[in-house]
Amino acid sequence: MDEIDRKILAELQRDARLSHHDLAERVGLSASPCARRIRKLEEAGVLQGYSARIDEAAMGFGVSVFVSVRLDQQVDGRLQEFERAVRLCSEVVDCWLMTGSFDYLLRVAVADLREFESFLTGRLTKVPGVASIESSIPIRRVKMQGSRLD
């Protein structure tokens, strides 16, 4: 991957709706070589897809809560069972298997604290193997960027 590939990725990360012509112009190529580079980045798995950033608050989910979860056992079956359950929860928008004192870190997007309470007591605490939960409510997002490119 060279500097032009990185420029292509940066431009697509800013606006994935750019035409090949406009993208090529921004990175200093003609459209055909630019399109070939995009195809190679896709085939290599560097470009994994295209999506839209959606304002969760505008969709009615203005509260994010970070939830750290510790399981009673850290064995494959228990981890798989927890991950399967989390995939079914629309409130969970991010889930990471972690090192350290907790096994998972979730970001939960909800309309308000009442919905979070309902999710917590009605769903998350009922997932088999959940031993402890710690929740943190962020005050404001300080930084949001796409993937690191350099």
CSV table of C-alpha atoms in Angstrom, one decimal:
chain,number,residue,atom,x,y,z
A,1,MET,CA,0.0,0.0,0.0
A,2,ASP,CA,1.4,3.3,-1.0
A,3,GLU,CA,0.6,7.0,-0.3
A,4,ILE,CA,-2.0,7.2,-3.1
A,5,ASP,CA,-3.8,4.1,-1.7
A,6,ARG,CA,-3.8,5.9,1.7
A,7,LYS,CA,-5.2,9.0,0.1
A,8,ILE,CA,-7.9,7.0,-1.6
A,9,LEU,CA,-8.9,5.4,1.8
A,10,ALA,CA,-8.9,8.8,3.5
A,11,GLU,CA,-11.2,10.3,0.9
A,12,LEU,CA,-13.5,7.3,0.9
A,13,GLN,CA,-13.6,7.4,4.7
A,14,ARG,CA,-14.7,11.1,4.5
A,15,ASP,CA,-17.2,10.5,1.8
A,16,ALA,CA,-17.8,7.0,0.4
A,17,ARG,CA,-20.3,8.4,-2.1
A,18,LEU,CA,-17.6,10.0,-4.2
A,19,SER,CA,-17.7,9.0,-7.9
A,20,HIS,CA,-14.5,7.4,-9.2
A,21,HIS,CA,-14.0,10.5,-11.3
A,22,ASP,CA,-14.2,12.9,-8.3
A,23,LEU,CA,-12.1,10.6,-6.1
A,24,ALA,CA,-9.4,10.3,-8.8
A,25,GLU,CA,-9.3,14.0,-9.1
A,26,ARG,CA,-8.8,14.4,-5.4
A,27,VAL,CA,-5.9,11.9,-5.2
A,28,GLY,CA,-4.2,13.0,-8.5
A,29,LEU,CA,-5.1,10.0,-10.7
A,30,SER,CA,-7.3,9.4,-13.7
A,31,ALA,CA,-10.5,7.5,-13.1
A,32,SER,CA,-9.4,4.1,-14.5
A,33,PRO,CA,-6.3,3.6,-12.4
A,34,CYS,CA,-8.2,4.9,-9.4
A,35,ALA,CA,-10.9,2.4,-10.0
A,36,ARG,CA,-8.3,-0.4,-10.3
A,37,ARG,CA,-6.8,0.6,-7.0
A,38,ILE,CA,-10.2,0.6,-5.3
A,39,ARG,CA,-10.9,-2.9,-6.6
A,40,LYS,CA,-7.5,-4.1,-5.4
A,41,LEU,CA,-8.1,-2.6,-1.9
A,42,GLU,CA,-11.5,-4.4,-1.9
A,43,GLU,CA,-10.0,-7.7,-3.0
A,44,ALA,CA,-7.3,-7.5,-0.4
A,45,GLY,CA,-9.9,-6.9,2.3
A,46,VAL,CA,-8.6,-3.4,3.2
A,47,LEU,CA,-11.9,-1.9,2.0
A,48,GLN,CA,-14.5,-4.0,3.7
A,49,GLY,CA,-17.6,-2.2,2.6
A,50,TYR,CA,-19.3,1.2,2.4
A,51,SER,CA,-21.8,2.6,4.9
A,52,ALA,CA,-23.4,5.7,6.2
A,53,ARG,CA,-22.8,7.3,9.6
A,54,ILE,CA,-26.1,7.7,11.4
A,55,ASP,CA,-26.8,10.2,14.2
A,56,GLU,CA,-28.2,7.9,16.9
A,57,ALA,CA,-29.7,10.8,18.8
A,58,ALA,CA,-31.6,11.9,15.7
A,59,MET,CA,-33.0,8.3,15.5
A,60,GLY,CA,-34.2,8.6,19.1
A,61,PHE,CA,-31.3,6.8,20.8
A,62,GLY,CA,-29.5,9.8,22.5
A,63,VAL,CA,-28.1,8.0,25.5
A,64,SER,CA,-25.0,5.8,25.2
A,65,VAL,CA,-23.9,3.6,28.1
A,66,PHE,CA,-20.6,1.7,28.3
A,67,VAL,CA,-21.2,-1.6,30.1
A,68,SER,CA,-18.4,-3.9,31.3
A,69,VAL,CA,-19.4,-7.5,31.8
A,70,ARG,CA,-17.6,-10.2,33.7
A,71,LEU,CA,-18.6,-13.8,33.1
A,72,ASP,CA,-18.5,-16.6,35.7
A,73,GLN,CA,-16.3,-18.7,33.4
A,74,GLN,CA,-13.9,-17.8,30.6
A,75,VAL,CA,-14.3,-21.0,28.6
A,76,ASP,CA,-15.2,-21.2,24.9
A,77,GLY,CA,-18.8,-22.4,25.4
A,78,ARG,CA,-19.6,-19.6,27.8
A,79,LEU,CA,-18.0,-16.9,25.6
A,80,GLN,CA,-19.9,-18.2,22.5
A,81,GLU,CA,-23.2,-18.3,24.4
A,82,PHE,CA,-22.7,-14.7,25.6
A,83,GLU,CA,-21.7,-13.4,22.2
A,84,ARG,CA,-24.7,-15.1,20.6
A,85,ALA,CA,-27.0,-13.5,23.1
A,86,VAL,CA,-25.5,-10.0,22.6
A,87,ARG,CA,-25.8,-10.3,18.8
A,88,LEU,CA,-29.6,-10.5,19.3
A,89,CYS,CA,-29.7,-7.3,21.4
A,90,SER,CA,-30.4,-4.3,19.1
A,91,GLU,CA,-29.5,-2.0,21.9
A,92,VAL,CA,-25.9,-3.2,21.8
A,93,VAL,CA,-24.1,-1.4,19.0
A,94,ASP,CA,-20.5,-2.4,19.9
A,95,CYS,CA,-19.2,-5.4,21.8
A,96,TRP,CA,-15.5,-6.1,22.4
A,97,LEU,CA,-13.9,-9.2,24.1
A,98,MET,CA,-11.4,-7.6,26.5
A,99,THR,CA,-8.3,-8.3,28.5
A,100,GLY,CA,-8.2,-7.1,32.1
A,101,SER,CA,-10.7,-7.3,34.9
A,102,PHE,CA,-13.8,-7.5,32.7
A,103,ASP,CA,-14.4,-10.0,29.8
A,104,TYR,CA,-16.5,-7.7,27.6
A,105,LEU,CA,-17.1,-4.0,26.9
A,106,LEU,CA,-20.4,-3.1,25.3
A,107,ARG,CA,-21.7,0.2,24.1
A,108,VAL,CA,-25.4,0.3,24.4
A,109,ALA,CA,-27.5,3.0,22.6
A,110,VAL,CA,-30.9,3.7,24.1
A,111,ALA,CA,-33.5,6.5,24.2
A,112,ASP,CA,-33.2,7.2,27.9
A,113,LEU,CA,-32.2,5.7,31.2
A,114,ARG,CA,-35.6,4.0,31.6
A,115,GLU,CA,-34.9,2.0,28.4
A,116,PHE,CA,-31.4,1.2,29.6
A,117,GLU,CA,-32.8,-0.1,32.9
A,118,SER,CA,-35.2,-2.3,31.0
A,119,PHE,CA,-32.4,-3.6,28.8
A,120,LEU,CA,-30.2,-4.2,31.8
A,121,THR,CA,-32.7,-5.9,34.1
A,122,GLY,CA,-34.8,-7.5,31.4
A,123,ARG,CA,-32.2,-8.9,29.1
A,124,LEU,CA,-28.5,-8.5,30.0
A,125,THR,CA,-28.7,-9.8,33.6
A,126,LYS,CA,-30.6,-12.8,32.3
A,127,VAL,CA,-27.9,-14.0,29.9
A,128,PRO,CA,-26.5,-17.2,31.3
A,129,GLY,CA,-23.0,-16.8,32.8
A,130,VAL,CA,-23.1,-13.1,33.5
A,131,ALA,CA,-21.4,-12.7,36.9
A,132,SER,CA,-21.1,-8.9,37.2
A,133,ILE,CA,-21.9,-5.8,35.3
A,134,GLU,CA,-20.5,-2.2,35.6
A,135,SER,CA,-22.0,0.7,33.7
A,136,SER,CA,-20.5,4.0,32.8
A,137,ILE,CA,-22.4,6.9,31.2
A,138,PRO,CA,-20.3,9.2,29.0
A,139,ILE,CA,-20.7,12.9,29.3
A,140,ARG,CA,-19.6,13.8,25.8
A,141,ARG,CA,-17.7,12.4,22.9
A,142,VAL,CA,-14.3,14.0,22.6
A,143,LYS,CA,-13.1,12.4,19.4
A,144,MET,CA,-14.6,10.3,16.6
A,145,GLN,CA,-12.7,9.2,13.6
A,146,GLY,CA,-12.8,6.4,11.1
A,147,SER,CA,-10.1,3.9,10.9
A,148,ARG,CA,-6.5,4.8,11.5
A,149,LEU,CA,-4.7,5.3,8.2
A,150,ASP,CA,-1.2,6.3,9.2
